[in-house]
Amino acid sequence: MKAKSGLTRFSNCYILRDGNIIKEDLWIRNGKIVNPEQVFYVEQEEADITVNSEDSLIVPGFIDIQINGGWGVDFSYDSENVEEGVNKVSKQLLAHGVTSFCPTMVTSEKDKYYKILPKIQKRQGGEHGATVLGVHLEGPFISLAKKGAHKDEYILNPEKGLESIKEVYGSLDNVILVTIAPELPGALDAIRGLSNMGIKVALGHSSASLAQGEEGIKKGANLITHLFNAMLPFHHRDPGLVGLLASKTDRQVYYGIISDGIHTHPAALRIACRTNQEGLILVSDAVAAQGLPDGAYRIGPQAVNVNEGRAYVAGTKTLCGSTTALDQSIKTFKEATECSLEYAIEAATLHPAKALGIDDRKGKLNFGFDADFVILHPKSLNVLSTWIAGECVYRSS
């Protein structure tokens, strides 16, 4: 009796590979995407399982690098049942095609970091939920003038550079990304120190000039947090952080952008993607109200009211995150910019993988990559099923 090959073949499908949607089968084994030529001609193996995809579209799993919570969970506030909250959100994200994410903490009091950060551990995804890539720390080292929904009394300067960062956050073992305003005292030293540790740095919630932003990039930052929001507006004599999209920096500058139909005007989305195509990353910036009806919620220490899907700091008209999931953001972005489907999907897959330095294994359907992918309806783009490491972790009813 012939031994099992461990191979699964997806037939009758269209796949996104190298920037093009092509009609080609997808082969996976041991959680990785495999080269069928190796299987046919060298190993001379056949698939144990063949899945008829019925002309569906298979794309890499979505990667959300900025998400504050969802389904009633706020990553910055619920310090007593952190693991339970992360588990709940990571499980719900599967229905939206998100296979990897960065739980995001906003500006909080110091003891919250010591209580919460050790409990949000990096972990491989599966049926229990999406992969946790690491925590995105958005604050407290931000500009008071561009605080957005962040609370004044907890905002700090990193005056002692990396030492200040460690004093406030404690252990950085579970951290993958930190947002900092580069104009603050000690910020450039902090950016250099974090970058040397292998932690990515984003510039954001900032009043920085373009020159200050460029200094931040020189010290190691490679991202901008939610472009256009919580930064100086574009000015022709000093374009501020927005100017980094066209700046002559030594490295690619990536930028998160919220495409929920509320935070960013369609024309602004078009300007961004036409100015710096490679750098655009779709982020949900979703809050605890994601997946739930209008009502009262929290984002960190702030109370939030959600009305008609818009999340505001309670008693104000200050927007504080989105209620839209990443799969819907892709559709909204494609419609607003009239970009190709390939580009819209890569903005939520390949681009975030590149920004985080994990594009050697995630963000593409190339041979040898993790078999994290989403099967979409070819016309509606609705999520039909989600797969992590070659295992089906969600199937729509």
Coordinates of N, CA and C in Angstrom, one line a residue, residues 78-309:
D78 N -8.9 45.9 29.1 CA -9.4 44.6 29.8 C -8.1 43.9 30.4
S79 N -7.6 44.4 31.5 CA -6.3 43.9 32.0 C -6.5 42.6 32.9
E80 N -7.7 42.3 33.3 CA -7.9 41.2 34.1 C -8.1 39.9 33.4
N81 N -8.6 40.0 32.1 CA -8.9 38.8 31.3 C -8.3 39.0 29.9
V82 N -7.0 39.3 29.9 CA -6.3 39.6 28.6 C -6.3 38.5 27.6
E83 N -5.9 37.3 28.1 CA -5.8 36.1 27.2 C -7.2 35.8 26.6
E84 N -8.2 35.9 27.5 CA -9.6 35.5 27.0 C -10.0 36.5 25.9
G85 N -9.7 37.8 26.1 CA -10.0 38.8 25.1 C -9.3 38.6 23.8
V86 N -8.0 38.3 23.8 CA -7.2 38.1 22.6 C -7.7 36.9 21.9
N87 N -8.1 35.8 22.7 CA -8.6 34.6 22.1 C -9.9 34.9 21.3
K88 N -10.8 35.7 21.9 CA -12.1 36.0 21.3 C -11.9 36.8 20.0
V89 N -11.1 37.8 20.0 CA -10.9 38.6 18.8 C -10.2 37.8 17.7
S90 N -9.1 37.0 18.1 CA -8.4 36.3 17.1 C -9.3 35.2 16.4
K91 N -10.2 34.7 17.2 CA -11.2 33.7 16.6 C -12.1 34.4 15.6
Q92 N -12.7 35.5 16.1 CA -13.7 36.2 15.2 C -13.0 36.8 13.9
L93 N -11.7 37.1 14.0 CA -11.1 37.7 12.8 C -11.0 36.7 11.6
L94 N -11.1 35.4 11.9 CA -11.0 34.4 10.9 C -12.1 34.5 9.9
A95 N -13.3 34.9 10.3 CA -14.4 35.1 9.4 C -14.2 36.3 8.5
H96 N -13.2 37.1 8.8 CA -12.9 38.3 7.9 C -11.6 38.1 7.1
G97 N -11.1 36.8 7.1 CA -10.0 36.5 6.3 C -8.6 37.0 6.9
V98 N -8.7 37.4 8.1 CA -7.4 37.9 8.8 C -6.7 36.7 9.4
T99 N -5.5 36.4 8.9 CA -4.8 35.2 9.4 C -3.7 35.6 10.4
S100 N -3.3 36.9 10.4 CA -2.3 37.4 11.3 C -2.6 38.8 11.7
F101 N -2.3 39.2 12.9 CA -2.6 40.6 13.4 C -1.7 41.0 14.5
C102 N -1.7 42.3 14.7 CA -0.9 43.0 15.8 C -1.9 43.6 16.8
P103 N -2.2 43.0 17.9 CA -3.1 43.6 18.9 C -2.5 44.9 19.3
T104 N -3.3 46.0 19.3 CA -2.7 47.4 19.5 C -3.2 48.0 20.8
M105 N -2.2 48.5 21.5 CA -2.5 49.2 22.8 C -2.3 50.7 22.6
V106 N -3.3 51.5 23.0 CA -3.2 52.9 22.9 C -2.6 53.4 24.2
T107 N -2.3 54.7 24.2 CA -1.8 55.4 25.4 C -2.5 55.0 26.7
S108 N -1.8 54.5 27.7 CA -2.4 54.0 28.9 C -1.5 54.4 30.1
E109 N -2.1 54.2 31.3 CA -1.2 54.4 32.5 C -0.2 53.3 32.6
K110 N 0.9 53.6 33.2 CA 2.1 52.7 33.2 C 1.7 51.2 33.7
D111 N 0.9 51.1 34.7 CA 0.7 49.8 35.3 C -0.1 48.9 34.3
K112 N -0.9 49.5 33.4 CA -1.6 48.7 32.3 C -0.6 48.0 31.5
Y113 N 0.5 48.6 31.1 CA 1.5 48.0 30.3 C 2.1 46.8 31.0
Y114 N 2.4 46.9 32.3 CA 3.0 45.8 33.0 C 2.0 44.7 33.2
K115 N 0.7 45.0 33.3 CA -0.3 43.9 33.5 C -0.6 43.2 32.1
I116 N -0.7 44.0 31.1 CA -1.3 43.5 29.8 C -0.2 42.9 28.9
L117 N 0.9 43.7 28.7 CA 1.9 43.3 27.7 C 2.4 41.8 27.9
P118 N 2.8 41.4 29.1 CA 3.3 40.0 29.2 C 2.3 38.9 28.8
K119 N 1.0 39.3 28.8 CA -0.1 38.3 28.6 C -0.5 38.3 27.1
I120 N 0.0 39.2 26.3 CA -0.3 39.1 24.8 C 0.9 38.5 24.1
Q121 N 1.0 37.2 24.1 CA 2.2 36.6 23.6 C 2.1 36.3 22.1
K122 N 3.2 36.4 21.4 CA 3.3 36.0 20.0 C 2.9 34.5 19.9
R123 N 2.1 34.2 19.0 CA 1.7 32.7 18.9 C 1.2 32.4 17.5
Q124 N 1.4 31.2 17.1 CA 1.0 30.7 15.8 C -0.5 30.5 15.8
G125 N -1.2 30.9 14.7 CA -2.6 30.7 14.6 C -3.0 29.3 14.3
G126 N -4.3 29.1 14.2 CA -4.9 27.8 14.0 C -6.4 27.9 14.2
E127 N -7.1 26.8 14.5 CA -8.5 26.8 14.7 C -8.9 27.8 15.8
H128 N -8.0 28.0 16.8 CA -8.3 28.8 17.9 C -8.3 30.3 17.5
G129 N -7.7 30.7 16.4 CA -7.7 32.0 15.9 C -6.5 32.4 15.1
A130 N -6.5 33.7 14.7 CA -5.4 34.2 13.8 C -4.1 34.3 14.6
T131 N -3.0 34.2 13.8 CA -1.6 34.3 14.4 C -1.4 35.7 15.1
V132 N -0.9 35.7 16.3 CA -0.5 37.0 16.9 C 0.9 37.3 16.6
L133 N 1.2 38.3 15.8 CA 2.5 38.6 15.3 C 3.3 39.3 16.4
G134 N 2.6 40.0 17.3 CA 3.3 40.8 18.3 C 2.4 42.1 18.5
V135 N 2.7 42.8 19.6 CA 1.9 43.9 20.0 C 2.3 45.2 19.3
H136 N 1.4 46.0 18.8 CA 1.7 47.3 18.3 C 1.4 48.3 19.5
L137 N 2.4 49.0 19.9 CA 2.2 50.0 21.0 C 2.1 51.4 20.4
E138 N 0.9 52.0 20.5 CA 0.6 53.3 19.9 C 0.5 54.3 21.0
G139 N 1.6 54.9 21.4 CA 1.6 55.8 22.6 C 2.2 55.1 23.7
P140 N 2.6 55.8 24.8 CA 2.3 57.2 25.1 C 3.2 58.2 24.6
F141 N 4.2 57.8 23.7 CA 5.3 58.7 23.3 C 4.8 59.5 22.0
I142 N 3.8 60.3 22.2 CA 3.2 61.0 21.1 C 3.0 62.5 21.4
S143 N 2.7 63.2 20.4 CA 2.5 64.7 20.5 C 1.2 65.0 21.2
L144 N 1.2 65.8 22.2 CA 0.0 66.3 22.9 C -0.9 67.0 21.9
A145 N -0.3 67.7 21.0 CA -1.1 68.5 20.0 C -1.8 67.6 19.0
K146 N -1.3 66.4 18.8 CA -1.9 65.5 17.9 C -2.3 64.2 18.5
K147 N -2.9 64.3 19.7 CA -3.2 63.2 20.6 C -4.4 62.4 20.0
G148 N -5.3 63.0 19.2 CA -6.5 62.3 18.7 C -7.3 61.8 19.9
A149 N -7.5 60.5 20.0 CA -8.4 60.0 21.1 C -7.5 59.6 22.3
H150 N -6.3 59.9 22.3 CA -5.4 59.5 23.5 C -5.5 60.5 24.6
K151 N -5.4 60.0 25.8 CA -5.7 60.8 27.0 C -4.4 61.6 27.4
D152 N -4.7 62.9 27.6 CA -3.6 63.8 27.9 C -2.6 63.4 29.0
E153 N -3.2 63.0 30.1 CA -2.4 62.8 31.4 C -1.4 61.6 31.3
Y154 N -1.6 60.8 30.3 CA -0.7 59.6 30.2 C 0.4 59.8 29.1
I155 N 0.3 60.9 28.3 CA 1.2 61.2 27.2 C 2.6 61.6 27.8
L156 N 3.7 61.0 27.2 CA 5.0 61.2 27.8 C 6.0 61.5 26.7
N157 N 7.2 62.1 27.1 CA 8.3 62.3 26.2 C 9.3 61.2 26.5
P158 N 10.0 60.6 25.5 CA 11.0 59.6 25.8 C 12.4 60.2 26.0
E159 N 12.5 61.0 27.0 CA 13.6 61.9 27.2 C 14.9 61.2 27.3
K160 N 14.9 59.9 27.8 CA 16.1 59.1 28.0 C 16.2 58.1 26.9
G161 N 15.5 58.3 25.8 CA 15.6 57.4 24.7 C 15.0 56.0 25.0
L162 N 15.8 55.0 24.6 CA 15.3 53.6 24.8 C 15.1 53.3 26.3
E163 N 15.8 54.0 27.2 CA 15.6 53.7 28.6 C 14.2 54.2 29.1
S164 N 13.8 55.3 28.5 CA 12.4 55.7 28.8 C 11.4 54.7 28.3
I165 N 11.6 54.2 27.1 CA 10.7 53.2 26.6 C 10.6 52.0 27.5
K166 N 11.7 51.5 27.9 CA 11.7 50.3 28.8 C 11.1 50.6 30.1
E167 N 11.3 51.8 30.7 CA 10.7 52.1 32.0 C 9.2 52.1 31.9
V168 N 8.7 52.5 30.8 CA 7.2 52.6 30.7 C 6.6 51.3 30.4
Y169 N 7.2 50.6 29.4 CA 6.5 49.4 28.9 C 7.0 48.1 29.6
G170 N 8.1 48.1 30.3 CA 8.7 46.9 30.9 C 9.3 46.0 29.8
S171 N 9.1 44.8 29.8 CA 9.6 43.8 28.8 C 9.0 44.1 27.4
L172 N 9.9 44.1 26.4 CA 9.5 44.3 25.0 C 9.4 43.0 24.2
D173 N 9.5 41.9 24.9 CA 9.6 40.6 24.2 C 8.4 40.3 23.3
N174 N 7.2 40.8 23.7 CA 6.0 40.6 22.9 C 5.7 41.7 21.9
V175 N 6.6 42.6 21.8 CA 6.3 43.8 21.0 C 6.9 43.7 19.6
I176 N 6.2 44.1 18.5 CA 6.7 44.0 17.2 C 6.8 45.4 16.6
L177 N 6.0 46.4 17.1 CA 5.9 47.7 16.4 C 5.5 48.8 17.5
V178 N 6.2 49.9 17.4 CA 5.9 51.0 18.3 C 5.7 52.3 17.5
T179 N 4.7 53.0 17.8 CA 4.4 54.3 17.2 C 5.0 55.4 18.1
I180 N 5.8 56.3 17.5 CA 6.4 57.4 18.2 C 6.3 58.7 17.4
A181 N 6.2 59.8 18.1 CA 6.3 61.1 17.4 C 7.8 61.5 17.4
P182 N 8.4 61.7 16.2 CA 9.9 61.8 16.1 C 10.4 63.1 16.6
E183 N 9.5 64.1 16.8 CA 10.0 65.5 17.2 C 10.2 65.6 18.7
L184 N 9.7 64.6 19.5 CA 9.8 64.7 20.9 C 11.2 64.5 21.4
P185 N 11.5 65.2 22.6 CA 12.9 65.0 23.2 C 13.2 63.5 23.4
G186 N 14.3 63.1 22.9 CA 14.8 61.7 23.1 C 14.2 60.7 22.1
A187 N 13.3 61.2 21.2 CA 12.6 60.2 20.3 C 13.5 59.6 19.3
L188 N 14.5 60.3 18.8 CA 15.4 59.8 17.8 C 16.3 58.7 18.4
D189 N 16.7 58.9 19.6 CA 17.5 57.8 20.3 C 16.6 56.6 20.6
A190 N 15.4 56.9 20.9 CA 14.5 55.7 21.2 C 14.2 54.9 19.9
I191 N 14.0 55.7 18.8 CA 13.8 55.0 17.5 C 15.0 54.1 17.1
R192 N 16.2 54.7 17.3 CA 17.4 53.9 17.0 C 17.5 52.7 17.9
G193 N 17.3 52.9 19.1 CA 17.4 51.8 20.1 C 16.4 50.6 19.8
L194 N 15.2 51.0 19.5 CA 14.1 50.0 19.2 C 14.5 49.3 17.9
S195 N 14.9 50.0 16.9 CA 15.3 49.4 15.6 C 16.4 48.5 15.7
N196 N 17.4 48.8 16.6 CA 18.5 47.9 16.8 C 18.1 46.6 17.5
M197 N 17.0 46.7 18.2 CA 16.4 45.5 18.9 C 15.6 44.6 17.9
G198 N 15.4 45.1 16.7 CA 14.6 44.4 15.7 C 13.1 44.7 15.8
I199 N 12.8 45.8 16.6 CA 11.4 46.2 16.7 C 11.1 47.3 15.7
K200 N 10.0 47.2 14.9 CA 9.7 48.2 13.9 C 9.2 49.4 14.6
V201 N 9.4 50.6 14.0 CA 9.0 51.9 14.5 C 8.2 52.6 13.4
A202 N 7.0 53.1 13.9 CA 6.1 53.9 13.0 C 6.1 55.3 13.6
L203 N 6.1 56.3 12.7 CA 5.9 57.7 13.1 C 4.5 58.1 13.0
G204 N 4.0 58.7 14.1 CA 2.6 59.0 14.1 C 2.1 59.8 15.3
H205 N 0.9 60.3 15.3 CA 0.3 61.2 16.4 C 1.4 62.3 16.6
S206 N 1.7 63.0 15.6 CA 2.9 63.8 15.5 C 2.6 65.2 14.9
S207 N 3.3 66.2 15.4 CA 3.4 67.5 14.7 C 4.7 67.7 14.0
A208 N 5.4 66.6 13.6 CA 6.7 66.7 13.0 C 6.6 67.4 11.6
S209 N 7.7 68.2 11.4 CA 8.0 68.7 10.0 C 8.5 67.5 9.2
L210 N 8.6 67.8 7.9 CA 9.1 66.7 7.0 C 10.6 66.4 7.4
A211 N 11.3 67.4 7.7 CA 12.7 67.2 8.1 C 12.8 66.3 9.3
Q212 N 12.0 66.5 10.3 CA 12.0 65.7 11.5 C 11.5 64.3 11.2
G213 N 10.6 64.2 10.3 CA 10.1 62.8 9.9 C 11.3 62.1 9.2
E214 N 12.0 62.8 8.3 CA 13.1 62.2 7.6 C 14.2 61.7 8.6
E215 N 14.4 62.5 9.7 CA 15.4 62.1 10.7 C 15.0 60.8 11.4
G216 N 13.7 60.7 11.6 CA 13.1 59.5 12.2 C 13.4 58.3 11.3
I217 N 13.2 58.4 10.0 CA 13.4 57.4 9.1 C 14.9 57.0 9.0
K218 N 15.8 58.0 9.1 CA 17.2 57.7 9.1 C 17.6 56.9 10.3
K219 N 16.9 57.1 11.4 CA 17.3 56.4 12.7 C 16.7 55.0 12.7
G220 N 15.8 54.7 11.7 CA 15.4 53.3 11.6 C 13.9 53.1 11.5
A221 N 13.1 54.1 11.7 CA 11.6 54.0 11.4 C 11.4 53.7 10.0
N222 N 10.3 52.9 9.7 CA 10.0 52.6 8.3 C 8.5 52.7 8.0
L223 N 7.7 53.2 9.0 CA 6.3 53.2 8.8 C 5.7 54.6 9.3
I224 N 4.5 54.9 8.8 CA 3.7 56.0 9.3 C 2.4 55.4 9.8
T225 N 1.9 55.8 11.0 CA 0.7 55.3 11.5 C -0.5 56.2 11.0
H226 N -1.5 55.4 10.6 CA -2.8 56.0 10.0 C -2.6 57.3 9.3
L227 N -2.0 57.3 8.1 CA -1.7 58.5 7.3 C -2.9 59.5 7.3
F228 N -2.6 60.7 7.4 CA -3.5 61.9 7.4 C -4.2 62.1 8.7
N229 N -4.4 61.1 9.5 CA -5.0 61.2 10.8 C -3.9 61.5 11.9
A230 N -4.2 62.5 12.8 CA -3.3 62.8 13.9 C -1.9 63.2 13.4
M231 N -1.9 64.1 12.4 CA -0.6 64.7 12.0 C -0.9 66.0 11.3
L232 N 0.2 66.8 11.1 CA 0.0 68.1 10.4 C -0.6 67.8 9.0
P233 N -1.6 68.7 8.6 CA -2.1 68.5 7.3 C -1.0 68.9 6.3
F234 N -1.2 68.4 5.1 CA -0.2 68.7 4.0 C -0.1 70.2 3.7
H235 N 1.1 70.8 3.7 CA 1.3 72.2 3.3 C 2.4 72.2 2.3
H236 N 2.3 73.0 1.3 CA 3.2 73.0 0.2 C 4.6 73.5 0.6
R237 N 4.8 74.2 1.6 CA 6.1 74.6 2.1 C 6.8 73.7 3.1
D238 N 5.9 73.0 3.8 CA 6.4 71.9 4.7 C 5.3 70.8 4.8
P239 N 5.5 69.8 4.0 CA 4.4 68.8 3.9 C 4.3 67.9 5.1
G240 N 5.1 68.0 6.1 CA 5.0 67.2 7.3 C 5.2 65.7 7.0
L241 N 4.7 64.9 7.9 CA 4.9 63.4 7.7 C 4.3 62.9 6.4
V242 N 3.2 63.6 5.9 CA 2.6 63.2 4.6 C 3.7 63.3 3.5
G243 N 4.6 64.2 3.6 CA 5.6 64.4 2.6 C 6.6 63.2 2.5
L244 N 6.6 62.4 3.5 CA 7.5 61.2 3.5 C 7.1 60.2 2.3
L245 N 5.9 60.3 1.8 CA 5.4 59.5 0.7 C 6.2 59.8 -0.5
A246 N 6.7 61.0 -0.6 CA 7.5 61.4 -1.8 C 8.9 61.8 -1.5
S247 N 9.4 61.5 -0.3 CA 10.7 61.9 0.1 C 11.8 61.0 -0.4
K248 N 13.0 61.5 -0.5 CA 14.1 60.7 -1.1 C 14.8 60.0 0.1
T249 N 14.1 59.1 0.8 CA 14.7 58.4 1.9 C 15.4 57.1 1.3
D250 N 16.3 56.6 2.1 CA 17.1 55.4 1.7 C 16.3 54.2 1.7
R251 N 15.2 54.1 2.4 CA 14.4 52.9 2.5 C 12.9 53.2 2.2
Q252 N 12.2 52.2 1.8 CA 10.8 52.3 1.5 C 10.0 52.7 2.8
V253 N 9.2 53.8 2.7 CA 8.4 54.2 3.8 C 7.0 53.6 3.6
Y254 N 6.6 52.8 4.5 CA 5.2 52.2 4.5 C 4.3 53.1 5.4
Y255 N 3.0 53.0 5.0 CA 2.1 53.8 5.8 C 0.7 53.1 5.9
G256 N 0.2 53.1 7.1 CA -1.1 52.5 7.4 C -2.1 53.6 6.9
I257 N -3.2 53.1 6.4 CA -4.3 54.0 6.1 C -5.7 53.3 6.3
I258 N -6.6 54.1 6.9 CA -7.9 53.6 7.3 C -8.9 53.8 6.2
S259 N -9.3 52.7 5.6 CA -10.3 52.8 4.4 C -11.6 52.3 4.9
D260 N -12.3 53.1 5.8 CA -13.6 52.6 6.3 C -14.7 53.5 5.7
G261 N -14.4 54.5 4.8 CA -15.4 55.4 4.3 C -15.7 56.5 5.3
I262 N -14.9 56.6 6.4 CA -15.2 57.6 7.4 C -13.9 58.4 7.6
H263 N -12.8 57.7 7.9 CA -11.6 58.4 8.4 C -10.8 59.1 7.2
T264 N -10.9 58.6 6.0 CA -10.1 59.1 4.9 C -11.0 59.3 3.7
H265 N -11.0 60.5 3.1 CA -11.8 60.8 2.0 C -11.3 60.0 0.8
P266 N -12.2 59.5 -0.1 CA -11.7 58.7 -1.3 C -10.6 59.4 -2.1
A267 N -10.7 60.8 -2.2 CA -9.7 61.5 -2.9 C -8.3 61.4 -2.2
A268 N -8.3 61.4 -0.9 CA -7.1 61.3 -0.1 C -6.5 59.9 -0.3
L269 N -7.4 58.9 -0.3 CA -6.9 57.5 -0.6 C -6.2 57.4 -2.0
R270 N -6.8 58.1 -3.0 CA -6.3 58.1 -4.3 C -4.9 58.8 -4.4
I271 N -4.8 60.0 -3.7 CA -3.6 60.7 -3.7 C -2.5 59.9 -3.1
A272 N -2.8 59.2 -2.0 CA -1.8 58.4 -1.3 C -1.3 57.2 -2.2
C273 N -2.2 56.5 -2.7 CA -1.8 55.3 -3.5 C -1.1 55.6 -4.8
R274 N -1.4 56.8 -5.4 CA -0.8 57.2 -6.6 C 0.6 57.8 -6.3
T275 N 0.8 58.3 -5.1 CA 2.1 58.9 -4.8 C 3.1 57.9 -4.3
N276 N 2.7 56.9 -3.6 CA 3.6 55.9 -3.1 C 2.8 54.6 -3.0
Q277 N 2.8 53.9 -4.2 CA 2.0 52.7 -4.3 C 2.5 51.5 -3.4
E278 N 3.9 51.4 -3.4 CA 4.5 50.2 -2.7 C 4.2 50.3 -1.2
G279 N 4.1 51.5 -0.7 CA 4.0 51.7 0.8 C 2.7 51.5 1.4
L280 N 1.6 51.5 0.7 CA 0.3 51.6 1.3 C -0.1 50.3 1.9
I281 N -0.6 50.4 3.2 CA -1.0 49.3 4.0 C -2.4 49.6 4.5
L282 N -3.4 48.8 4.2 CA -4.7 48.9 4.7 C -4.7 48.4 6.2
V283 N -5.2 49.2 7.1 CA -5.4 48.8 8.5 C -6.8 49.0 8.9
S284 N -7.3 48.2 9.8 CA -8.7 48.4 10.3 C -8.8 49.5 11.3
D285 N -7.8 49.6 12.2 CA -7.8 50.5 13.4 C -9.1 50.2 14.1
A286 N -9.6 49.0 14.1 CA -10.9 48.7 14.7 C -10.8 48.7 16.2
V287 N -11.9 49.2 16.8 CA -12.1 49.3 18.3 C -13.0 48.2 18.7
A288 N -13.3 48.2 20.0 CA -14.1 47.1 20.7 C -15.5 47.0 20.0
A289 N -16.0 48.0 19.3 CA -17.3 48.0 18.7 C -17.3 47.2 17.4
Q290 N -16.2 46.8 16.9 CA -16.1 46.0 15.7 C -17.0 44.7 15.8
G291 N -17.9 44.5 14.9 CA -18.8 43.3 14.9 C -20.0 43.5 15.8
L292 N -20.2 44.6 16.5 CA -21.3 44.8 17.4 C -22.1 46.1 17.0
P293 N -23.3 46.2 17.5 CA -24.2 47.4 17.2 C -23.7 48.7 17.9
D294 N -24.3 49.8 17.5 CA -24.0 51.1 18.1 C -24.2 51.0 19.6
G295 N -23.4 51.8 20.4 CA -23.6 51.8 21.8 C -22.4 52.4 22.5
A296 N -22.2 52.0 23.8 CA -21.1 52.6 24.6 C -20.0 51.5 24.7
Y297 N -18.7 52.0 24.5 CA -17.6 51.1 24.5 C -16.4 51.8 25.2
R298 N -15.2 51.2 25.0 CA -14.0 51.9 25.5 C -12.9 51.7 24.5
I299 N -11.9 52.7 24.6 CA -10.6 52.5 24.0 C -9.6 52.9 25.0
G300 N -8.9 52.0 25.6 CA -8.0 52.3 26.7 C -8.8 53.0 27.8
P301 N -8.2 54.1 28.3 CA -8.9 54.9 29.4 C -10.1 55.7 29.0
Q302 N -10.3 55.8 27.7 CA -11.4 56.7 27.2 C -12.7 55.9 27.0
A303 N -13.8 56.6 27.3 CA -15.2 56.1 27.0 C -15.4 56.4 25.5
V304 N -16.1 55.5 24.9 CA -16.4 55.7 23.4 C -17.9 55.5 23.2
N305 N -18.5 56.4 22.3 CA -19.9 56.2 21.9 C -19.8 55.9 20.4
V306 N -20.6 54.9 20.0 CA -20.6 54.6 18.6 C -22.0 54.9 18.1
N307 N -22.1 55.7 17.0 CA -23.4 56.1 16.5 C -23.3 56.0 15.0
E308 N -24.2 55.2 14.4 CA -24.3 54.9 13.0 C -22.9 54.4 12.5
G309 N -22.3 53.6 13.3 CA -21.0 52.9 12.9 C -19.8 53.8 13.1

